[in-house]
GROMACS .gro file of N, CA and C in nm:
model
  261
    1MET      N    1  -5.766   3.296  -1.018
    1MET     CA    2  -5.703   3.153  -1.103
    1MET      C    3  -5.569   3.200  -1.103
    2THR      N    4  -5.484   3.119  -1.108
    2THR     CA    5  -5.354   3.092  -1.100
    2THR      C    6  -5.320   3.111  -1.272
    3PHE      N    7  -5.171   3.094  -1.321
    3PHE     CA    8  -5.127   3.099  -1.406
    3PHE      C    9  -5.178   2.900  -1.440
    4GLU      N   10  -5.061   2.843  -1.362
    4GLU     CA   11  -5.102   2.709  -1.391
    4GLU      C   12  -5.253   2.665  -1.394
    5HIS      N   13  -5.315   2.706  -1.319
    5HIS     CA   14  -5.511   2.674  -1.363
    5HIS      C   15  -5.558   2.695  -1.479
    6ILE      N   16  -5.518   2.866  -1.522
    6ILE     CA   17  -5.513   2.852  -1.676
    6ILE      C   18  -5.441   2.781  -1.785
    7ARG      N   19  -5.325   2.772  -1.794
    7ARG     CA   20  -5.270   2.655  -1.853
    7ARG      C   21  -5.370   2.515  -1.827
    8ARG      N   22  -5.366   2.491  -1.723
    8ARG     CA   23  -5.459   2.339  -1.790
    8ARG      C   24  -5.595   2.341  -1.776
    9TYR      N   25  -5.688   2.437  -1.772
    9TYR     CA   26  -5.788   2.414  -1.787
    9TYR      C   27  -5.898   2.510  -1.936
   10VAL      N   28  -5.766   2.597  -1.946
   10VAL     CA   29  -5.873   2.709  -2.020
   10VAL      C   30  -5.834   2.695  -2.230
   11ASP      N   31  -5.912   2.654  -2.291
   11ASP     CA   32  -5.881   2.637  -2.388
   11ASP      C   33  -5.866   2.745  -2.494
   12ASP      N   34  -6.004   2.851  -2.450
   12ASP     CA   35  -5.939   2.981  -2.512
   12ASP      C   36  -5.958   3.087  -2.464
   13ILE      N   37  -5.910   3.204  -2.531
   13ILE     CA   38  -6.007   3.362  -2.417
   13ILE      C   39  -6.064   3.384  -2.579
   14VAL      N   40  -6.172   3.478  -2.528
   14VAL     CA   41  -6.215   3.570  -2.616
   14VAL      C   42  -6.257   3.669  -2.581
   15THR      N   43  -6.203   3.792  -2.595
   15THR     CA   44  -6.176   3.914  -2.573
   15THR      C   45  -6.326   4.012  -2.631
   16VAL      N   46  -6.357   4.093  -2.532
   16VAL     CA   47  -6.454   4.185  -2.549
   16VAL      C   48  -6.404   4.345  -2.563
   17THR      N   49  -6.527   4.430  -2.609
   17THR     CA   50  -6.438   4.588  -2.583
   17THR      C   51  -6.547   4.644  -2.477
   18GLU      N   52  -6.539   4.732  -2.432
   18GLU     CA   53  -6.611   4.806  -2.354
   18GLU      C   54  -6.734   4.821  -2.318
   19ASP      N   55  -6.734   4.879  -2.516
   19ASP     CA   56  -6.855   4.876  -2.592
   19ASP      C   57  -6.943   4.756  -2.549
   20ASN      N   58  -6.869   4.646  -2.576
   20ASN     CA   59  -6.985   4.492  -2.593
   20ASN      C   60  -7.010   4.479  -2.409
   21ILE      N   61  -6.909   4.526  -2.369
   21ILE     CA   62  -6.979   4.469  -2.176
   21ILE      C   63  -7.029   4.613  -2.162
   22MET      N   64  -7.062   4.692  -2.204
   22MET     CA   65  -7.190   4.805  -2.172
   22MET      C   66  -7.306   4.746  -2.209
   23ALA      N   67  -7.334   4.713  -2.314
   23ALA     CA   68  -7.434   4.687  -2.405
   23ALA      C   69  -7.492   4.562  -2.322
   24ALA      N   70  -7.399   4.450  -2.249
   24ALA     CA   71  -7.445   4.359  -2.217
   24ALA      C   72  -7.478   4.384  -2.062
   25ALA      N   73  -7.421   4.460  -2.005
   25ALA     CA   74  -7.497   4.538  -1.901
   25ALA      C   75  -7.615   4.609  -1.918
   26ARG      N   76  -7.656   4.661  -1.991
   26ARG     CA   77  -7.745   4.690  -2.030
   26ARG      C   78  -7.851   4.608  -2.020
   27LEU      N   79  -7.822   4.552  -2.093
   27LEU     CA   80  -7.934   4.376  -2.135
   27LEU      C   81  -7.997   4.303  -2.007
   28LEU      N   82  -7.900   4.314  -1.944
   28LEU     CA   83  -7.933   4.229  -1.818
   28LEU      C   84  -7.946   4.334  -1.707
   29ALA      N   85  -7.989   4.427  -1.744
   29ALA     CA   86  -8.065   4.561  -1.647
   29ALA      C   87  -8.185   4.552  -1.687
   30ALA      N   88  -8.239   4.526  -1.798
   30ALA     CA   89  -8.323   4.516  -1.815
   30ALA      C   90  -8.452   4.438  -1.745
   31ASN      N   91  -8.392   4.340  -1.711
   31ASN     CA   92  -8.449   4.214  -1.637
   31ASN      C   93  -8.384   4.299  -1.457
   32PRO      N   94  -8.487   4.280  -1.379
   32PRO     CA   95  -8.426   4.358  -1.192
   32PRO      C   96  -8.356   4.200  -1.170
   33LYS      N   97  -8.419   4.109  -1.195
   33LYS     CA   98  -8.357   3.953  -1.168
   33LYS      C   99  -8.165   3.942  -1.205
   34SER      N  100  -8.164   3.986  -1.295
   34SER     CA  101  -7.996   4.032  -1.351
   34SER      C  102  -7.943   4.103  -1.360
   35VAL      N  103  -7.952   4.217  -1.272
   35VAL     CA  104  -7.858   4.308  -1.271
   35VAL      C  105  -7.720   4.275  -1.242
   36ALA      N  106  -7.644   4.334  -1.312
   36ALA     CA  107  -7.507   4.271  -1.339
   36ALA      C  108  -7.394   4.413  -1.322
   37GLU      N  109  -7.317   4.418  -1.245
   37GLU     CA  110  -7.179   4.579  -1.257
   37GLU      C  111  -7.134   4.546  -1.417
   38PRO      N  112  -7.055   4.589  -1.455
   38PRO     CA  113  -7.011   4.575  -1.597
   38PRO      C  114  -6.920   4.440  -1.573
   39SER      N  115  -6.845   4.426  -1.483
   39SER     CA  116  -6.768   4.334  -1.505
   39SER      C  117  -6.774   4.202  -1.488
   40GLY      N  118  -6.899   4.218  -1.424
   40GLY     CA  119  -6.999   4.076  -1.435
   40GLY      C  120  -7.092   4.048  -1.534
   41ALA      N  121  -7.098   4.145  -1.624
   41ALA     CA  122  -7.156   4.107  -1.746
   41ALA      C  123  -7.020   4.084  -1.927
   42VAL      N  124  -6.876   4.041  -1.837
   42VAL     CA  125  -6.798   4.034  -1.942
   42VAL      C  126  -6.875   3.877  -2.036
   43ALA      N  127  -6.890   3.759  -1.935
   43ALA     CA  128  -6.904   3.664  -1.985
   43ALA      C  129  -7.082   3.670  -2.103
   44THR      N  130  -7.150   3.768  -2.045
   44THR     CA  131  -7.301   3.794  -2.154
   44THR      C  132  -7.251   3.846  -2.301
   45ALA      N  133  -7.146   3.962  -2.259
   45ALA     CA  134  -7.076   4.019  -2.389
   45ALA      C  135  -7.006   3.920  -2.490
   46ALA      N  136  -6.931   3.814  -2.400
   46ALA     CA  137  -6.843   3.758  -2.508
   46ALA      C  138  -6.985   3.671  -2.575
   47TRP      N  139  -7.053   3.616  -2.509
   47TRP     CA  140  -7.136   3.514  -2.576
   47TRP      C  141  -7.213   3.630  -2.686
   48MET      N  142  -7.307   3.740  -2.669
   48MET     CA  143  -7.333   3.816  -2.744
   48MET      C  144  -7.270   3.850  -2.867
   49PHE      N  145  -7.205   3.888  -2.838
   49PHE     CA  146  -7.057   3.947  -2.945
   49PHE      C  147  -6.944   3.833  -3.036
   50HIS      N  148  -6.974   3.749  -2.970
   50HIS     CA  149  -6.897   3.672  -3.080
   50HIS      C  150  -6.885   3.481  -3.019
   51ARG      N  151  -7.069   3.484  -3.056
   51ARG     CA  152  -7.105   3.358  -3.041
   51ARG      C  153  -7.076   3.249  -3.124
   52LYS      N  154  -7.041   3.320  -3.218
   52LYS     CA  155  -7.011   3.235  -3.341
   52LYS      C  156  -6.874   3.153  -3.314
   53SER      N  157  -6.776   3.216  -3.258
   53SER     CA  158  -6.690   3.173  -3.221
   53SER      C  159  -6.643   3.094  -3.155
   54LEU      N  160  -6.774   3.082  -3.035
   54LEU     CA  161  -6.769   2.992  -2.930
   54LEU      C  162  -6.788   2.834  -2.962
   55PRO      N  163  -6.755   2.731  -2.907
   55PRO     CA  164  -6.770   2.606  -2.908
   55PRO      C  165  -6.929   2.583  -2.904
   56GLU      N  166  -6.991   2.471  -2.985
   56GLU     CA  167  -7.107   2.449  -3.030
   56GLU      C  168  -7.136   2.424  -2.910
   57SER      N  169  -7.280   2.377  -2.901
   57SER     CA  170  -7.301   2.326  -2.741
   57SER      C  171  -7.448   2.360  -2.751
   58LYS      N  172  -7.533   2.237  -2.693
   58LYS     CA  173  -7.638   2.242  -2.661
   58LYS      C  174  -7.729   2.333  -2.581
   59PHE      N  175  -7.613   2.348  -2.419
   59PHE     CA  176  -7.658   2.462  -2.348
   59PHE      C  177  -7.508   2.519  -2.335
   60THR      N  178  -7.573   2.687  -2.324
   60THR     CA  179  -7.445   2.818  -2.284
   60THR      C  180  -7.479   2.829  -2.107
   61VAL      N  181  -7.390   2.871  -2.057
   61VAL     CA  182  -7.359   2.903  -1.941
   61VAL      C  183  -7.318   2.989  -1.952
   62ALA      N  184  -7.357   3.149  -1.878
   62ALA     CA  185  -7.288   3.281  -1.855
   62ALA      C  186  -7.313   3.316  -1.729
   63VAL      N  187  -7.162   3.325  -1.661
   63VAL     CA  188  -7.172   3.397  -1.465
   63VAL      C  189  -7.178   3.525  -1.510
   64ILE      N  190  -7.297   3.538  -1.447
   64ILE     CA  191  -7.342   3.657  -1.424
   64ILE      C  192  -7.331   3.711  -1.269
   65SER      N  193  -7.234   3.789  -1.259
   65SER     CA  194  -7.209   3.873  -1.118
   65SER      C  195  -7.201   3.994  -1.076
   66GLY      N  196  -7.200   3.997  -0.946
   66GLY     CA  197  -7.170   4.178  -0.927
   66GLY      C  198  -7.286   4.250  -0.943
   67GLY      N  199  -7.340   4.262  -0.825
   67GLY     CA  200  -7.447   4.395  -0.792
   67GLY      C  201  -7.458   4.501  -0.801
   68ASN      N  202  -7.300   4.527  -0.749
   68ASN     CA  203  -7.253   4.660  -0.719
   68ASN      C  204  -7.231   4.714  -0.832
   69ILE      N  205  -7.365   4.779  -0.892
   69ILE     CA  206  -7.342   4.875  -1.007
   69ILE      C  207  -7.331   4.987  -0.936
   70ASP      N  208  -7.290   5.122  -1.006
   70ASP     CA  209  -7.318   5.267  -0.949
   70ASP      C  210  -7.429   5.257  -0.975
   71PRO      N  211  -7.542   5.358  -0.878
   71PRO     CA  212  -7.661   5.399  -0.893
   71PRO      C  213  -7.695   5.449  -1.012
   72VAL      N  214  -7.623   5.513  -1.081
   72VAL     CA  215  -7.623   5.628  -1.213
   72VAL      C  216  -7.618   5.593  -1.308
   73LEU      N  217  -7.519   5.507  -1.315
   73LEU     CA  218  -7.510   5.382  -1.441
   73LEU      C  219  -7.636   5.274  -1.451
   74LEU      N  220  -7.659   5.253  -1.337
   74LEU     CA  221  -7.831   5.176  -1.362
   74LEU      C  222  -7.962   5.244  -1.422
   75LYS      N  223  -7.950   5.376  -1.318
   75LYS     CA  224  -8.020   5.452  -1.415
   75LYS      C  225  -8.040   5.480  -1.504
   76GLN      N  226  -7.893   5.524  -1.588
   76GLN     CA  227  -7.872   5.508  -1.735
   76GLN      C  228  -7.908   5.390  -1.799
   77PHE      N  229  -7.881   5.262  -1.752
   77PHE     CA  230  -7.969   5.144  -1.841
   77PHE      C  231  -8.110   5.153  -1.859
   78THR      N  232  -8.123   5.200  -1.742
   78THR     CA  233  -8.286   5.123  -1.750
   78THR      C  234  -8.341   5.281  -1.844
   79LEU      N  235  -8.306   5.394  -1.830
   79LEU     CA  236  -8.359   5.465  -1.894
   79LEU      C  237  -8.361   5.478  -2.023
   80ARG      N  238  -8.230   5.404  -2.086
   80ARG     CA  239  -8.213   5.368  -2.226
   80ARG      C  240  -8.338   5.243  -2.250
   81THR      N  241  -8.314   5.154  -2.173
   81THR     CA  242  -8.454   5.069  -2.174
   81THR      C  243  -8.560   5.081  -2.164
   82ALA      N  244  -8.556   5.183  -2.153
   82ALA     CA  245  -8.732   5.246  -2.143
   82ALA      C  246  -8.764   5.311  -2.250
   83GLU      N  247  -8.665   5.384  -2.313
   83GLU     CA  248  -8.665   5.478  -2.399
   83GLU      C  249  -8.648   5.404  -2.588
   84ALA      N  250  -8.607   5.262  -2.555
   84ALA     CA  251  -8.573   5.201  -2.639
   84ALA      C  252  -8.731   5.127  -2.674
   85SER      N  253  -8.807   5.042  -2.556
   85SER     CA  254  -8.885   4.993  -2.564
   85SER      C  255  -9.044   5.070  -2.613
   86ARG      N  256  -9.025   5.188  -2.588
   86ARG     CA  257  -9.143   5.284  -2.638
   86ARG      C  258  -9.100   5.327  -2.792
   87SER      N  259  -8.994   5.305  -2.873
   87SER     CA  260  -8.931   5.363  -2.985
   87SER      C  261  -9.087   5.196  -3.098
   0.00000   0.00000   0.00000
């Protein structure tokens, strides 16, 4: 995306932390159909942690991308999800 496109079409930018991104990636990894590498979970993190600052809408869409996740990281996510569900 070029800077000119951003100036024309983007109204605002929401920033998220690395911890926010990892939490979103963990949440998505709980469902095998929505696994995303951390960079692909940024939009989900923005919705999870900054929902109140986003414009009100009847529908929210977050693009989830990048199934190119490190297998070790994915295993960590799934182990944490399994442990949390047992608690």
